Amino acid sequence: MDSKNRAKWACFGEIFEAVAQQGIDELDAVEALLAALRNGLRAYGYRRQFTFNESGKVERLPRDIYPQPVPVAIWRDSGTPKGDLTSIWQDDPEEPEVWISIDWVSGAVESLDWELTNFEHLRTDFSAIRIPRKEADHLLSDLAGRPKKRAGRPLGPSSPWEKEQVAAALRMIDGGDTRPATAIATGLTDTALIGKALESQQRRLTWGIKTALTGNAKNSANNKRD
């Protein structure tokens, strides 16, 4: 895998290293990650599968050489995370025939289930489990309590009143007003605004006036005939 593609993913180990560095409670991080996985966040890992015969465990070949999606059922049936950052579920604590074991920090899953086609035990292991880095960053931000980034206000007029002010500016220019767009916008701002709110509206009106003038100029050039 090239470095550019690798940068798109975050392994569980990286996530919990960041958790430790940022002073986030590790069990809280496990529970948040598990909740996201149960809700559909896709995780991928390197998979190995084994069946069993009289001589013991036999690996199914060929082995997967690319990360495979971890089934959502693994997360939904995995049981409650424990303080040592593992999760273990068994169908029967005395004589388990179906079980799931997760080591969250190392990003490893081991599971044993019945394969229904020939009704034999199938063990499936996943290692180096990872999720999209973007989702990992969102998860860490939420756990650290950092506010989410909000989309900025539009560059141009963002209300019917501001759009009408831009239209008024264009009428003024058509009537012979030769002042720069910034000066015209300054005269058309809401007189009740002060400080940053006033400056922001001036910028939006100026942007709207200049954009409209540029569009009118292009239309005029396109409509010219030889």
PDB file of C-alpha atoms in Angstrom:
ATOM      1  CA  MET A   1       0.000   0.000   0.000  1.00  0.00           C
ATOM      2  CA  ASP A   2       1.416   3.401  -0.916  1.00  0.00           C
ATOM      3  CA  SER A   3       1.847   6.122   1.712  1.00  0.00           C
ATOM      4  CA  LYS A   4      -0.878   8.301   0.199  1.00  0.00           C
ATOM      5  CA  ASN A   5      -3.472   5.563   0.612  1.00  0.00           C
ATOM      6  CA  ARG A   6      -2.148   4.621   4.061  1.00  0.00           C
ATOM      7  CA  ALA A   7      -2.675   8.202   5.226  1.00  0.00           C
ATOM      8  CA  LYS A   8      -6.416   7.772   4.687  1.00  0.00           C
ATOM      9  CA  TRP A   9      -6.632   5.165   7.460  1.00  0.00           C
ATOM     10  CA  ALA A  10      -6.027   5.032  11.195  1.00  0.00           C
ATOM     11  CA  CYS A  11      -5.271   1.733  12.925  1.00  0.00           C
ATOM     12  CA  PHE A  12      -6.788   1.085  16.333  1.00  0.00           C
ATOM     13  CA  GLY A  13      -3.303   1.243  17.831  1.00  0.00           C
ATOM     14  CA  GLU A  14      -2.804   4.779  16.494  1.00  0.00           C
ATOM     15  CA  ILE A  15      -6.178   5.854  17.850  1.00  0.00           C
ATOM     16  CA  PHE A  16      -5.427   4.629  21.363  1.00  0.00           C
ATOM     17  CA  GLU A  17      -1.954   6.146  21.253  1.00  0.00           C
ATOM     18  CA  ALA A  18      -3.636   9.498  20.527  1.00  0.00           C
ATOM     19  CA  VAL A  19      -6.162   8.804  23.302  1.00  0.00           C
ATOM     20  CA  ALA A  20      -3.326   8.335  25.810  1.00  0.00           C
ATOM     21  CA  GLN A  21      -1.463  11.438  24.612  1.00  0.00           C
ATOM     22  CA  GLN A  22      -4.565  13.620  24.899  1.00  0.00           C
ATOM     23  CA  GLY A  23      -5.496  12.354  28.355  1.00  0.00           C
ATOM     24  CA  ILE A  24      -8.801  10.845  27.215  1.00  0.00           C
ATOM     25  CA  ASP A  25     -10.260   8.035  29.299  1.00  0.00           C
ATOM     26  CA  GLU A  26      -9.367   4.847  27.451  1.00  0.00           C
ATOM     27  CA  LEU A  27     -12.517   2.933  28.350  1.00  0.00           C
ATOM     28  CA  ASP A  28     -14.628   5.876  27.203  1.00  0.00           C
ATOM     29  CA  ALA A  29     -12.743   5.733  23.909  1.00  0.00           C
ATOM     30  CA  VAL A  30     -13.457   2.008  23.513  1.00  0.00           C
ATOM     31  CA  GLU A  31     -17.141   2.497  24.220  1.00  0.00           C
ATOM     32  CA  ALA A  32     -17.387   5.411  21.752  1.00  0.00           C
ATOM     33  CA  LEU A  33     -15.560   3.458  19.053  1.00  0.00           C
ATOM     34  CA  LEU A  34     -17.727   0.391  19.629  1.00  0.00           C
ATOM     35  CA  ALA A  35     -20.910   2.490  19.425  1.00  0.00           C
ATOM     36  CA  ALA A  36     -19.755   3.935  16.104  1.00  0.00           C
ATOM     37  CA  LEU A  37     -18.921   0.480  14.733  1.00  0.00           C
ATOM     38  CA  ARG A  38     -22.292  -0.899  15.802  1.00  0.00           C
ATOM     39  CA  ASN A  39     -23.950   2.018  14.026  1.00  0.00           C
ATOM     40  CA  GLY A  40     -22.304   1.220  10.708  1.00  0.00           C
ATOM     41  CA  LEU A  41     -18.770   2.644  10.780  1.00  0.00           C
ATOM     42  CA  ARG A  42     -16.787   0.279   8.541  1.00  0.00           C
ATOM     43  CA  ALA A  43     -13.578  -1.232   9.850  1.00  0.00           C
ATOM     44  CA  TYR A  44     -11.099  -3.302   7.841  1.00  0.00           C
ATOM     45  CA  GLY A  45      -8.402  -5.749   8.841  1.00  0.00           C
ATOM     46  CA  TYR A  46      -6.193  -8.519   7.524  1.00  0.00           C
ATOM     47  CA  ARG A  47      -8.193 -11.728   7.735  1.00  0.00           C
ATOM     48  CA  ARG A  48      -7.169 -15.328   8.332  1.00  0.00           C
ATOM     49  CA  GLN A  49      -9.631 -18.205   8.536  1.00  0.00           C
ATOM     50  CA  PHE A  50      -9.230 -21.692   9.953  1.00  0.00           C
ATOM     51  CA  THR A  51     -11.222 -24.919  10.033  1.00  0.00           C
ATOM     52  CA  PHE A  52     -10.580 -27.951  12.228  1.00  0.00           C
ATOM     53  CA  ASN A  53     -10.041 -31.634  11.570  1.00  0.00           C
ATOM     54  CA  GLU A  54      -8.610 -34.578  13.459  1.00  0.00           C
ATOM     55  CA  SER A  55      -5.097 -33.129  13.339  1.00  0.00           C
ATOM     56  CA  GLY A  56      -6.103 -29.688  14.567  1.00  0.00           C
ATOM     57  CA  LYS A  57      -6.440 -26.213  13.070  1.00  0.00           C
ATOM     58  CA  VAL A  58      -6.087 -25.887   9.289  1.00  0.00           C
ATOM     59  CA  GLU A  59      -5.802 -22.505   7.583  1.00  0.00           C
ATOM     60  CA  ARG A  60      -7.947 -21.776   4.565  1.00  0.00           C
ATOM     61  CA  LEU A  61      -5.826 -20.776   1.611  1.00  0.00           C
ATOM     62  CA  PRO A  62      -5.132 -18.624  -0.247  1.00  0.00           C
ATOM     63  CA  ARG A  63      -4.796 -16.106   2.559  1.00  0.00           C
ATOM     64  CA  ASP A  64      -6.295 -12.635   2.042  1.00  0.00           C
ATOM     65  CA  ILE A  65      -3.546 -10.147   1.209  1.00  0.00           C
ATOM     66  CA  TYR A  66      -5.772  -7.064   1.265  1.00  0.00           C
ATOM     67  CA  PRO A  67      -7.755  -5.737   4.240  1.00  0.00           C
ATOM     68  CA  GLN A  68     -11.260  -7.163   4.455  1.00  0.00           C
ATOM     69  CA  PRO A  69     -14.339  -5.574   6.093  1.00  0.00           C
ATOM     70  CA  VAL A  70     -14.977  -6.767   9.631  1.00  0.00           C
ATOM     71  CA  PRO A  71     -18.611  -7.983   9.803  1.00  0.00           C
ATOM     72  CA  VAL A  72     -20.878  -5.647  11.767  1.00  0.00           C
ATOM     73  CA  ALA A  73     -22.185  -8.722  13.620  1.00  0.00           C
ATOM     74  CA  ILE A  74     -18.775  -8.999  15.320  1.00  0.00           C
ATOM     75  CA  TRP A  75     -19.228  -5.588  16.965  1.00  0.00           C
ATOM     76  CA  ARG A  76     -22.892  -6.070  17.774  1.00  0.00           C
ATOM     77  CA  ASP A  77     -22.273  -9.389  19.519  1.00  0.00           C
ATOM     78  CA  SER A  78     -18.938  -8.527  21.113  1.00  0.00           C
ATOM     79  CA  GLY A  79     -20.115  -7.914  24.649  1.00  0.00           C
ATOM     80  CA  THR A  80     -19.300  -5.105  27.073  1.00  0.00           C
ATOM     81  CA  PRO A  81     -15.741  -3.683  26.980  1.00  0.00           C
ATOM     82  CA  LYS A  82     -13.708  -4.397  30.095  1.00  0.00           C
ATOM     83  CA  GLY A  83     -11.261  -2.257  32.024  1.00  0.00           C
ATOM     84  CA  ASP A  84      -8.267  -3.985  30.412  1.00  0.00           C
ATOM     85  CA  LEU A  85      -9.560  -2.721  27.035  1.00  0.00           C
ATOM     86  CA  THR A  86     -10.723  -6.106  25.799  1.00  0.00           C
ATOM     87  CA  SER A  87     -14.147  -7.519  25.003  1.00  0.00           C
ATOM     88  CA  ILE A  88     -15.059 -11.179  25.308  1.00  0.00           C
ATOM     89  CA  TRP A  89     -18.359 -12.865  24.514  1.00  0.00           C
ATOM     90  CA  GLN A  90     -19.124 -16.583  24.789  1.00  0.00           C
ATOM     91  CA  ASP A  91     -22.299 -18.514  24.080  1.00  0.00           C
ATOM     92  CA  ASP A  92     -21.605 -20.740  27.098  1.00  0.00           C
ATOM     93  CA  PRO A  93     -19.058 -19.694  29.761  1.00  0.00           C
ATOM     94  CA  GLU A  94     -18.590 -23.338  30.812  1.00  0.00           C
ATOM     95  CA  GLU A  95     -18.126 -24.935  27.367  1.00  0.00           C
ATOM     96  CA  PRO A  96     -18.111 -22.203  24.709  1.00  0.00           C
ATOM     97  CA  GLU A  97     -18.601 -23.297  21.130  1.00  0.00           C
ATOM     98  CA  VAL A  98     -19.141 -19.798  19.739  1.00  0.00           C
ATOM     99  CA  TRP A  99     -17.130 -16.830  20.990  1.00  0.00           C
ATOM    100  CA  ILE A 100     -15.674 -13.412  20.117  1.00  0.00           C
ATOM    101  CA  SER A 101     -12.514 -11.911  21.600  1.00  0.00           C
ATOM    102  CA  ILE A 102     -11.348  -8.348  20.882  1.00  0.00           C
ATOM    103  CA  ASP A 103      -8.108  -6.651  21.926  1.00  0.00           C
ATOM    104  CA  TRP A 104      -8.925  -3.016  21.215  1.00  0.00           C
ATOM    105  CA  VAL A 105      -5.467  -1.505  21.617  1.00  0.00           C
ATOM    106  CA  SER A 106      -3.769  -3.946  19.265  1.00  0.00           C
ATOM    107  CA  GLY A 107      -6.693  -3.944  16.838  1.00  0.00           C
ATOM    108  CA  ALA A 108      -7.150  -7.711  16.852  1.00  0.00           C
ATOM    109  CA  VAL A 109     -10.329  -9.775  16.680  1.00  0.00           C
ATOM    110  CA  GLU A 110     -10.634 -13.537  17.071  1.00  0.00           C
ATOM    111  CA  SER A 111     -13.953 -15.324  16.670  1.00  0.00           C
ATOM    112  CA  LEU A 112     -15.272 -18.855  16.463  1.00  0.00           C
ATOM    113  CA  ASP A 113     -18.613 -19.676  14.906  1.00  0.00           C
ATOM    114  CA  TRP A 114     -20.459 -22.446  13.112  1.00  0.00           C
ATOM    115  CA  GLU A 115     -20.259 -22.464   9.328  1.00  0.00           C
ATOM    116  CA  LEU A 116     -23.737 -23.403   8.231  1.00  0.00           C
ATOM    117  CA  THR A 117     -22.874 -24.813   4.785  1.00  0.00           C
ATOM    118  CA  ASN A 118     -21.125 -27.896   6.180  1.00  0.00           C
ATOM    119  CA  PHE A 119     -21.782 -27.298   9.892  1.00  0.00           C
ATOM    120  CA  GLU A 120     -18.214 -27.149  11.077  1.00  0.00           C
ATOM    121  CA  HIS A 121     -16.415 -24.657  13.257  1.00  0.00           C
ATOM    122  CA  LEU A 122     -14.846 -21.704  11.458  1.00  0.00           C
ATOM    123  CA  ARG A 123     -12.364 -19.481  13.235  1.00  0.00           C
ATOM    124  CA  THR A 124     -11.864 -15.996  11.790  1.00  0.00           C
ATOM    125  CA  ASP A 125      -9.093 -13.661  12.915  1.00  0.00           C
ATOM    126  CA  PHE A 126      -8.627 -10.003  11.959  1.00  0.00           C
ATOM    127  CA  SER A 127      -5.449  -8.050  12.659  1.00  0.00           C
ATOM    128  CA  ALA A 128      -4.277  -4.455  12.154  1.00  0.00           C
ATOM    129  CA  ILE A 129      -7.890  -3.278  12.138  1.00  0.00           C
ATOM    130  CA  ARG A 130      -8.361   0.275  10.917  1.00  0.00           C
ATOM    131  CA  ILE A 131     -11.035   2.849  10.179  1.00  0.00           C
ATOM    132  CA  PRO A 132     -11.008   5.907   7.885  1.00  0.00           C
ATOM    133  CA  ARG A 133      -8.726   8.564   9.374  1.00  0.00           C
ATOM    134  CA  LYS A 134     -11.390  11.216   8.933  1.00  0.00           C
ATOM    135  CA  GLU A 135     -13.751   9.218  11.157  1.00  0.00           C
ATOM    136  CA  ALA A 136     -10.972   8.631  13.689  1.00  0.00           C
ATOM    137  CA  ASP A 137     -10.296  12.372  13.862  1.00  0.00           C
ATOM    138  CA  HIS A 138     -14.001  13.082  14.427  1.00  0.00           C
ATOM    139  CA  LEU A 139     -14.112  10.471  17.172  1.00  0.00           C
ATOM    140  CA  LEU A 140     -11.074  11.929  18.950  1.00  0.00           C
ATOM    141  CA  SER A 141     -12.460  15.463  18.658  1.00  0.00           C
ATOM    142  CA  ASP A 142     -15.732  14.397  20.246  1.00  0.00           C
ATOM    143  CA  LEU A 143     -13.942  12.572  23.063  1.00  0.00           C
ATOM    144  CA  ALA A 144     -11.712  15.592  23.724  1.00  0.00           C
ATOM    145  CA  GLY A 145     -14.723  17.912  23.780  1.00  0.00           C
ATOM    146  CA  ARG A 146     -13.456  20.078  20.946  1.00  0.00           C
ATOM    147  CA  PRO A 147     -16.197  22.077  19.182  1.00  0.00           C
ATOM    148  CA  LYS A 148     -17.088  20.963  15.697  1.00  0.00           C
ATOM    149  CA  LYS A 149     -16.173  23.207  12.820  1.00  0.00           C
ATOM    150  CA  ARG A 150     -19.112  24.942  11.273  1.00  0.00           C
ATOM    151  CA  ALA A 151     -19.413  26.026   7.702  1.00  0.00           C
ATOM    152  CA  GLY A 152     -18.634  29.698   7.184  1.00  0.00           C
ATOM    153  CA  ARG A 153     -21.245  32.198   6.125  1.00  0.00           C
ATOM    154  CA  PRO A 154     -21.619  32.572   2.330  1.00  0.00           C
ATOM    155  CA  LEU A 155     -19.293  35.053   0.648  1.00  0.00           C
ATOM    156  CA  GLY A 156     -22.111  37.003  -0.947  1.00  0.00           C
ATOM    157  CA  PRO A 157     -25.474  38.353   0.243  1.00  0.00           C
ATOM    158  CA  SER A 158     -27.082  35.907   2.658  1.00  0.00           C
ATOM    159  CA  SER A 159     -30.541  37.448   3.126  1.00  0.00           C
ATOM    160  CA  PRO A 160     -33.269  38.973   0.909  1.00  0.00           C
ATOM    161  CA  TRP A 161     -32.484  42.415   2.386  1.00  0.00           C
ATOM    162  CA  GLU A 162     -28.804  42.170   1.419  1.00  0.00           C
ATOM    163  CA  LYS A 163     -29.708  40.990  -2.080  1.00  0.00           C
ATOM    164  CA  GLU A 164     -31.987  44.026  -2.457  1.00  0.00           C
ATOM    165  CA  GLN A 165     -29.110  46.283  -1.366  1.00  0.00           C
ATOM    166  CA  VAL A 166     -26.929  44.793  -4.097  1.00  0.00           C
ATOM    167  CA  ALA A 167     -29.713  45.431  -6.613  1.00  0.00           C
ATOM    168  CA  ALA A 168     -29.914  49.025  -5.346  1.00  0.00           C
ATOM    169  CA  ALA A 169     -26.161  49.395  -5.836  1.00  0.00           C
ATOM    170  CA  LEU A 170     -26.450  48.226  -9.444  1.00  0.00           C
ATOM    171  CA  ARG A 171     -29.189  50.781 -10.083  1.00  0.00           C
ATOM    172  CA  MET A 172     -26.940  53.468  -8.619  1.00  0.00           C
ATOM    173  CA  ILE A 173     -24.084  52.424 -10.913  1.00  0.00           C
ATOM    174  CA  ASP A 174     -26.407  52.385 -13.924  1.00  0.00           C
ATOM    175  CA  GLY A 175     -27.432  55.901 -12.920  1.00  0.00           C
ATOM    176  CA  GLY A 176     -23.848  57.134 -13.082  1.00  0.00           C
ATOM    177  CA  ASP A 177     -22.384  56.414  -9.645  1.00  0.00           C
ATOM    178  CA  THR A 178     -18.655  55.912 -10.250  1.00  0.00           C
ATOM    179  CA  ARG A 179     -17.539  55.155  -6.694  1.00  0.00           C
ATOM    180  CA  PRO A 180     -15.726  51.868  -5.993  1.00  0.00           C
ATOM    181  CA  ALA A 181     -17.913  48.938  -5.047  1.00  0.00           C
ATOM    182  CA  THR A 182     -16.521  49.048  -1.491  1.00  0.00           C
ATOM    183  CA  ALA A 183     -17.633  52.649  -1.018  1.00  0.00           C
ATOM    184  CA  ILE A 184     -21.103  51.958  -2.401  1.00  0.00           C
ATOM    185  CA  ALA A 185     -21.455  48.881  -0.166  1.00  0.00           C
ATOM    186  CA  THR A 186     -20.427  50.905   2.879  1.00  0.00           C
ATOM    187  CA  GLY A 187     -23.243  53.348   2.247  1.00  0.00           C
ATOM    188  CA  LEU A 188     -25.798  50.537   1.911  1.00  0.00           C
ATOM    189  CA  THR A 189     -25.028  48.554   5.065  1.00  0.00           C
ATOM    190  CA  ASP A 190     -27.470  48.258   7.930  1.00  0.00           C
ATOM    191  CA  THR A 191     -26.935  51.314  10.161  1.00  0.00           C
ATOM    192  CA  ALA A 192     -27.809  49.241  13.233  1.00  0.00           C
ATOM    193  CA  LEU A 193     -24.742  47.019  12.813  1.00  0.00           C
ATOM    194  CA  ILE A 194     -21.395  47.707  14.474  1.00  0.00           C
ATOM    195  CA  GLY A 195     -17.983  46.091  14.727  1.00  0.00           C
ATOM    196  CA  LYS A 196     -17.353  42.734  13.043  1.00  0.00           C
ATOM    197  CA  ALA A 197     -21.007  42.321  12.042  1.00  0.00           C
ATOM    198  CA  LEU A 198     -20.820  45.597  10.109  1.00  0.00           C
ATOM    199  CA  GLU A 199     -17.512  44.671   8.461  1.00  0.00           C
ATOM    200  CA  SER A 200     -18.861  41.250   7.501  1.00  0.00           C
ATOM    201  CA  GLN A 201     -21.934  42.740   5.835  1.00  0.00           C
ATOM    202  CA  GLN A 202     -19.802  45.272   3.971  1.00  0.00           C
ATOM    203  CA  ARG A 203     -17.685  42.438   2.573  1.00  0.00           C
ATOM    204  CA  ARG A 204     -20.754  40.458   1.497  1.00  0.00           C
ATOM    205  CA  LEU A 205     -22.319  43.445  -0.236  1.00  0.00           C
ATOM    206  CA  THR A 206     -19.032  44.342  -1.929  1.00  0.00           C
ATOM    207  CA  TRP A 207     -18.636  40.743  -3.120  1.00  0.00           C
ATOM    208  CA  GLY A 208     -22.205  40.731  -4.430  1.00  0.00           C
ATOM    209  CA  ILE A 209     -21.763  44.032  -6.298  1.00  0.00           C
ATOM    210  CA  LYS A 210     -18.451  43.015  -7.893  1.00  0.00           C
ATOM    211  CA  THR A 211     -19.780  39.584  -8.860  1.00  0.00           C
ATOM    212  CA  ALA A 212     -22.880  41.108 -10.457  1.00  0.00           C
ATOM    213  CA  LEU A 213     -20.797  43.637 -12.394  1.00  0.00           C
ATOM    214  CA  THR A 214     -18.441  40.898 -13.620  1.00  0.00           C
ATOM    215  CA  GLY A 215     -21.400  38.808 -14.733  1.00  0.00           C
ATOM    216  CA  ASN A 216     -22.980  41.756 -16.538  1.00  0.00           C
ATOM    217  CA  ALA A 217     -19.692  42.510 -18.300  1.00  0.00           C
ATOM    218  CA  LYS A 218     -19.358  38.909 -19.488  1.00  0.00           C
ATOM    219  CA  ASN A 219     -22.936  38.847 -20.733  1.00  0.00           C
ATOM    220  CA  SER A 220     -22.420  42.077 -22.630  1.00  0.00           C
ATOM    221  CA  ALA A 221     -19.296  40.700 -24.303  1.00  0.00           C
ATOM    222  CA  ASN A 222     -21.081  37.483 -25.255  1.00  0.00           C
ATOM    223  CA  ASN A 223     -23.982  39.419 -26.758  1.00  0.00           C
ATOM    224  CA  LYS A 224     -21.812  41.587 -28.998  1.00  0.00           C
ATOM    225  CA  ARG A 225     -22.158  40.953 -32.698  1.00  0.00           C
ATOM    226  CA  ASP A 226     -19.569  41.686 -35.389  1.00  0.00           C
TER     227      ASP A 226
END
